[in-house]
Coordinates of C-alpha atoms in Angstrom, one line a residue:
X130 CA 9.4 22.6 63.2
X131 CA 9.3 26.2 64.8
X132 CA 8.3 28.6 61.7
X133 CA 7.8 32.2 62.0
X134 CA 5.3 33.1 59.4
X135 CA 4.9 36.6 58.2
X136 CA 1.5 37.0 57.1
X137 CA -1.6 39.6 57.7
X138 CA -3.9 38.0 54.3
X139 CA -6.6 35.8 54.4
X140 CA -4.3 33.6 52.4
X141 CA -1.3 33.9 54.6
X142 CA -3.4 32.8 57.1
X143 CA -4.9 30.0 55.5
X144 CA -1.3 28.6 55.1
X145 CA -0.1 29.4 58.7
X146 CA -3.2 26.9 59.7
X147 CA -2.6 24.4 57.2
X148 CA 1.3 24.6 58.5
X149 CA -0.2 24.1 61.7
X150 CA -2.5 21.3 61.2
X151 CA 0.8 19.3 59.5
X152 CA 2.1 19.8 63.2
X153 CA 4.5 22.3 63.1
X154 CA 4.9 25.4 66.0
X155 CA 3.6 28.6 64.5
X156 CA 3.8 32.2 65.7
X157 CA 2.0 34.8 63.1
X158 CA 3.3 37.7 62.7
X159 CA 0.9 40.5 61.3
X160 CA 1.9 44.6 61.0
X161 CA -1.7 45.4 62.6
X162 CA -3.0 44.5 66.1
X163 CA -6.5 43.5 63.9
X164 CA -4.9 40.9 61.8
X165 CA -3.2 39.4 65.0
X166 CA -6.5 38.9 66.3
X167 CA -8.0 37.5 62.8
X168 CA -4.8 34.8 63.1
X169 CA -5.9 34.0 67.4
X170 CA -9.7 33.8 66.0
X171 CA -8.1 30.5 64.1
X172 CA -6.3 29.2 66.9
X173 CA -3.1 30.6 65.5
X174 CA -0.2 31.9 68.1
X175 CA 0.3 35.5 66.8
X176 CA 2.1 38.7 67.4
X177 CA 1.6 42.5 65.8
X178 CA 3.4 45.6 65.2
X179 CA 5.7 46.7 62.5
X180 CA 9.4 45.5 62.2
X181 CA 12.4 46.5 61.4
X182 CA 15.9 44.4 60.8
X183 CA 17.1 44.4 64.4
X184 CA 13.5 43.6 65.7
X185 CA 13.2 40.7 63.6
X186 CA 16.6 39.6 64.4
X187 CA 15.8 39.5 67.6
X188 CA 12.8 37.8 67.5
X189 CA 14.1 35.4 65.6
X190 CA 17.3 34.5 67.8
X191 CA 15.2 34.7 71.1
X192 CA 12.9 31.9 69.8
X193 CA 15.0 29.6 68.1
X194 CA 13.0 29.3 64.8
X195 CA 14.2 27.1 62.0
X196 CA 12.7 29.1 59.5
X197 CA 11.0 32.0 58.2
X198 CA 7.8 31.9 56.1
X199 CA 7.3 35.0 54.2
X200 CA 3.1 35.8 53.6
X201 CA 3.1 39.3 53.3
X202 CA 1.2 41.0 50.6
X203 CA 2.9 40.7 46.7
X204 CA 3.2 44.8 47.4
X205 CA 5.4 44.0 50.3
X206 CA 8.5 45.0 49.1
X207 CA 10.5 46.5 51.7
X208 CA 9.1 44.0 54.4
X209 CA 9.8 41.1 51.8
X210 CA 13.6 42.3 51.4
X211 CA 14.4 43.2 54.6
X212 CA 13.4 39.5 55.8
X213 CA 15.6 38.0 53.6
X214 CA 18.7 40.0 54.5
X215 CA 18.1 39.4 58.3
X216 CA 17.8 35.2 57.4
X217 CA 21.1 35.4 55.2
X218 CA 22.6 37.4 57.9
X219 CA 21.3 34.7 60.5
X220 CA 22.2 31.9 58.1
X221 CA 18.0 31.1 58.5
X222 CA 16.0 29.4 55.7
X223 CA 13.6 32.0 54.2
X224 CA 10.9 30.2 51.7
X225 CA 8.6 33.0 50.1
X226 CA 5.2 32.2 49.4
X227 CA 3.0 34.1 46.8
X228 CA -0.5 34.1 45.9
X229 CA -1.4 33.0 42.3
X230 CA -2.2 36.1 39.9
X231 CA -5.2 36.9 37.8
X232 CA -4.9 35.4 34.1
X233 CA -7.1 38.5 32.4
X234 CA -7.6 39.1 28.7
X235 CA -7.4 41.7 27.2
X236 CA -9.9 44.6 27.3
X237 CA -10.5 48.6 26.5
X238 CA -11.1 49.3 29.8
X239 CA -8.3 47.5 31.2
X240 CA -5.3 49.5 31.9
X241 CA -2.0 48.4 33.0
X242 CA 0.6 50.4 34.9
X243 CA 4.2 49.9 36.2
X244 CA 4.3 52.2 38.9
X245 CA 2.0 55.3 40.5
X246 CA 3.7 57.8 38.0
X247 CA 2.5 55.4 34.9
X248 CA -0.9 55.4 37.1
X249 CA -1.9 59.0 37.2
X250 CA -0.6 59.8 33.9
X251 CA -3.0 57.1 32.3
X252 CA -6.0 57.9 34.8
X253 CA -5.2 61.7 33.6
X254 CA -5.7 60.9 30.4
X255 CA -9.4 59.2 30.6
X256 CA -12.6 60.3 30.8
X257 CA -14.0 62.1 33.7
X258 CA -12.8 63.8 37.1
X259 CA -13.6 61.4 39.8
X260 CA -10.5 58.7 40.9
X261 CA -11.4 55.8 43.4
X262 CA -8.0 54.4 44.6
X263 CA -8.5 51.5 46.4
X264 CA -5.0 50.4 46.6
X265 CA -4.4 50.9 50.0
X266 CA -3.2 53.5 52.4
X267 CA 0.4 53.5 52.3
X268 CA 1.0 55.5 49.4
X269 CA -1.4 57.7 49.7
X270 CA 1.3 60.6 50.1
X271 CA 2.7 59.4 46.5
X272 CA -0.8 59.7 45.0
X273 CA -1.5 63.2 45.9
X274 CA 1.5 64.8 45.2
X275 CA 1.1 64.0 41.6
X276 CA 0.8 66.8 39.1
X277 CA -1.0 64.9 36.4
X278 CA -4.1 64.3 39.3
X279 CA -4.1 68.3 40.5
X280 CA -8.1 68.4 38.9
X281 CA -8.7 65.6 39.6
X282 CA -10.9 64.8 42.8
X283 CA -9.6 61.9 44.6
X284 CA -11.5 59.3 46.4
X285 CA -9.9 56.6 48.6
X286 CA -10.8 52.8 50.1
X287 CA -9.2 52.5 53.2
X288 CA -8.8 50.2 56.1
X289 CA -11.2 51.8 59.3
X290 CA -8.5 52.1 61.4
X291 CA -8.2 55.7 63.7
X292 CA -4.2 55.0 62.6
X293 CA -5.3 55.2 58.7
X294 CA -8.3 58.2 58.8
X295 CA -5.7 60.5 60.6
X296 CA -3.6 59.4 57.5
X297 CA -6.0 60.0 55.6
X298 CA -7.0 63.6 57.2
X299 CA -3.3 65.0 57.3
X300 CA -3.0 64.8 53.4
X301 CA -6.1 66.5 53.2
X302 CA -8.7 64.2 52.4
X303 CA -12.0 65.1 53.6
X304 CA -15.1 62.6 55.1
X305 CA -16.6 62.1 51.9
X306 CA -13.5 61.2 49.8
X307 CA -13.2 58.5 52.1
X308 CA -14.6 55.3 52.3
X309 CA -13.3 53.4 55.1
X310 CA -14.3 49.6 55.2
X311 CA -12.8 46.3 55.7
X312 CA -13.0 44.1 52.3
X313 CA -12.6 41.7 50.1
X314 CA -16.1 42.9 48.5
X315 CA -17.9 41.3 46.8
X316 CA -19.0 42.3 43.1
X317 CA -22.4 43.4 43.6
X318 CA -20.6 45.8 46.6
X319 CA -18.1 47.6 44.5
X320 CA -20.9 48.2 41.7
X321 CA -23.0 49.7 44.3
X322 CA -20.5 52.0 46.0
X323 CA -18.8 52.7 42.2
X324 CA -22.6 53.8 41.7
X325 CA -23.1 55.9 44.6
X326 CA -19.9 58.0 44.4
X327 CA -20.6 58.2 40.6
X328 CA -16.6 57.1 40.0
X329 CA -15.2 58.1 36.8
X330 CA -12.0 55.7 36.6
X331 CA -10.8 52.8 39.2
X332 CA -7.3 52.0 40.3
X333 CA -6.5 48.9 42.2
X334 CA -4.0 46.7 42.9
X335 CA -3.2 42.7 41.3
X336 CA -3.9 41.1 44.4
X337 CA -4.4 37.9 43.6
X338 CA -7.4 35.5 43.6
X339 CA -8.2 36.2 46.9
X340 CA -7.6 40.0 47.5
X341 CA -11.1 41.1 45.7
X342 CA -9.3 42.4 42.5
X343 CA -11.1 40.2 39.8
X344 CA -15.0 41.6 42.1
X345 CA -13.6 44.9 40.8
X346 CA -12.7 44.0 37.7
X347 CA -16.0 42.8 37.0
X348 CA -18.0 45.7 38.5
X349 CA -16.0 47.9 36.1
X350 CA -16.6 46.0 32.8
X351 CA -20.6 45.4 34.0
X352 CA -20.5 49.4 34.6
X353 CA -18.4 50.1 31.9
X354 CA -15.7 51.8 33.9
X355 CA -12.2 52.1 32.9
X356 CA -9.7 50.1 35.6
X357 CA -6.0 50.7 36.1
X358 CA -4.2 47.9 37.8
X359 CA -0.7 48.3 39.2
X360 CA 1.6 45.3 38.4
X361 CA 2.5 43.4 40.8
X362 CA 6.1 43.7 41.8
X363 CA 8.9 40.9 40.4
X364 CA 8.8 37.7 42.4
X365 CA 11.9 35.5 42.1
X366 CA 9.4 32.5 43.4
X367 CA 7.4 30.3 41.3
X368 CA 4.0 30.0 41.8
X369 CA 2.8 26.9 43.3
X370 CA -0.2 25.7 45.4
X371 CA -0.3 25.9 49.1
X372 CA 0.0 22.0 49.2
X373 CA 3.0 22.1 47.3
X374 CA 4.9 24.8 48.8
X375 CA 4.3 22.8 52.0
X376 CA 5.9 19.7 50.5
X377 CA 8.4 22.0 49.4
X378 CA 9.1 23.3 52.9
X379 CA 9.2 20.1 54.5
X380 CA 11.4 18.7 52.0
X381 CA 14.3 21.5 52.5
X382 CA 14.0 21.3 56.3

């Protein structure tokens, strides 16, 4: 079978090979030119760039895919919505696949939040003036319009992309409030750079297993630095392993 399959983690990847290996056609799609070349690197056929619902319409008609595989980051939102709108539309099979969550206990310095609001007001509330955000770069304008963070000085883990530092650098943020580096990190890493910048209070995303979340969770808890995590947005999927979601693909097709 001829699958699109929308995916810029190292997880998406991993199941775009294993898709592979079981024979099928595969074209990658990633939003940045870097993850294209991560997915070629594997032998993967892959194309970049961000897409709306008419380009993915078209690339969908013009290469007579029988389904869509959606890969994309559990944050994905409005990439994971519009993808399924454009296969209803195209009368396409769209199979979502998510990565398994962290199962964490409960702890003190474990916060959980809903959304950035819920975020800031929390982090506001704790001990000590200096933030590290390392939940990406996208909603970096929704961070620092914030009231609740106005004292608060803000630092950020980015991707080192010229695209993300002028990001960056047009809301402000100046060369030591950034850390620009390609993860996952180990634990040993984060405690390090948690050390260095002498970081008050972590935010970070649920990722997953494989998105470095649980290395940060333990360099907070061996530092004894309070962590908010954002919760992951509602999935409709069930979460299964990669072996059965293919099993589960190649059964509906």
């Amino acid at each position: 079978m001829r699958l699109l399959v929308l995916a810029g983690t190292e997880d998406g990847r991993e199941l775009a090979n294993a898709l592979m290996q079981r024979g099928h056609d595969i074209l990658v799609s990633t939003l940045t030119a870097y993850g294209a070349d991560l997915a070629l690197e594997q032998g993967l056929q892959a194309r970049s760039g961000a897409m709306d619902a008419q380009t993915l319409t078209d690339l969908l008609q013009g290469s007579a895919f029988d389904a869509l595989v959606d890969a994309t980051h559990p944050y994905a939102v409005r990439v994971k919505e519009m993808a399924k709108t454009v296969c209803e539309k195209l009368s396409l099979p769209y199979l979502r696949w998510q990565r398994s969550p962290l199962d964490l206990e409960v702890h003190p310095l474990i916060h959980w939040a809903e959304d950035i609001p819920t975020a800031a007001q929390i982090a506001a509330k704790l001990a000590g003036q200096r933030i590290l955000l390392t939940t990406g770069s996208n909603a970096l304008a929704e961070w620092v319009s914030q009231p609740a963070l106005k004292d608060k000085v803000l630092f950020i883990r980015v991707l080192p992309t010229a695209e993300v530092l002028a990001r960056c650098e047009s809301l402000g943020f100046k060369p030591k409030q950034i850390i620009a580096a390609q993860g996952p990190f180990s634990q040993e890493w984060d405690e390090a750079m948690f050390k260095q910048l002498d970081i008050d209070v972590v935010v970070a995303k649920e990722s997953g297993k494989v998105g470095g979340t649980l290395e940060k969770v333990q360099a907070c808890l061996h530092l004894n630095i309070p962590l908010i995590i954002l919760k992951r947005p509602a999935e409709e999927t069930h979460e299964s392993t990669l072996p059965q979601f293919i099993k589960h693909l190649e059964a509906i097709l």
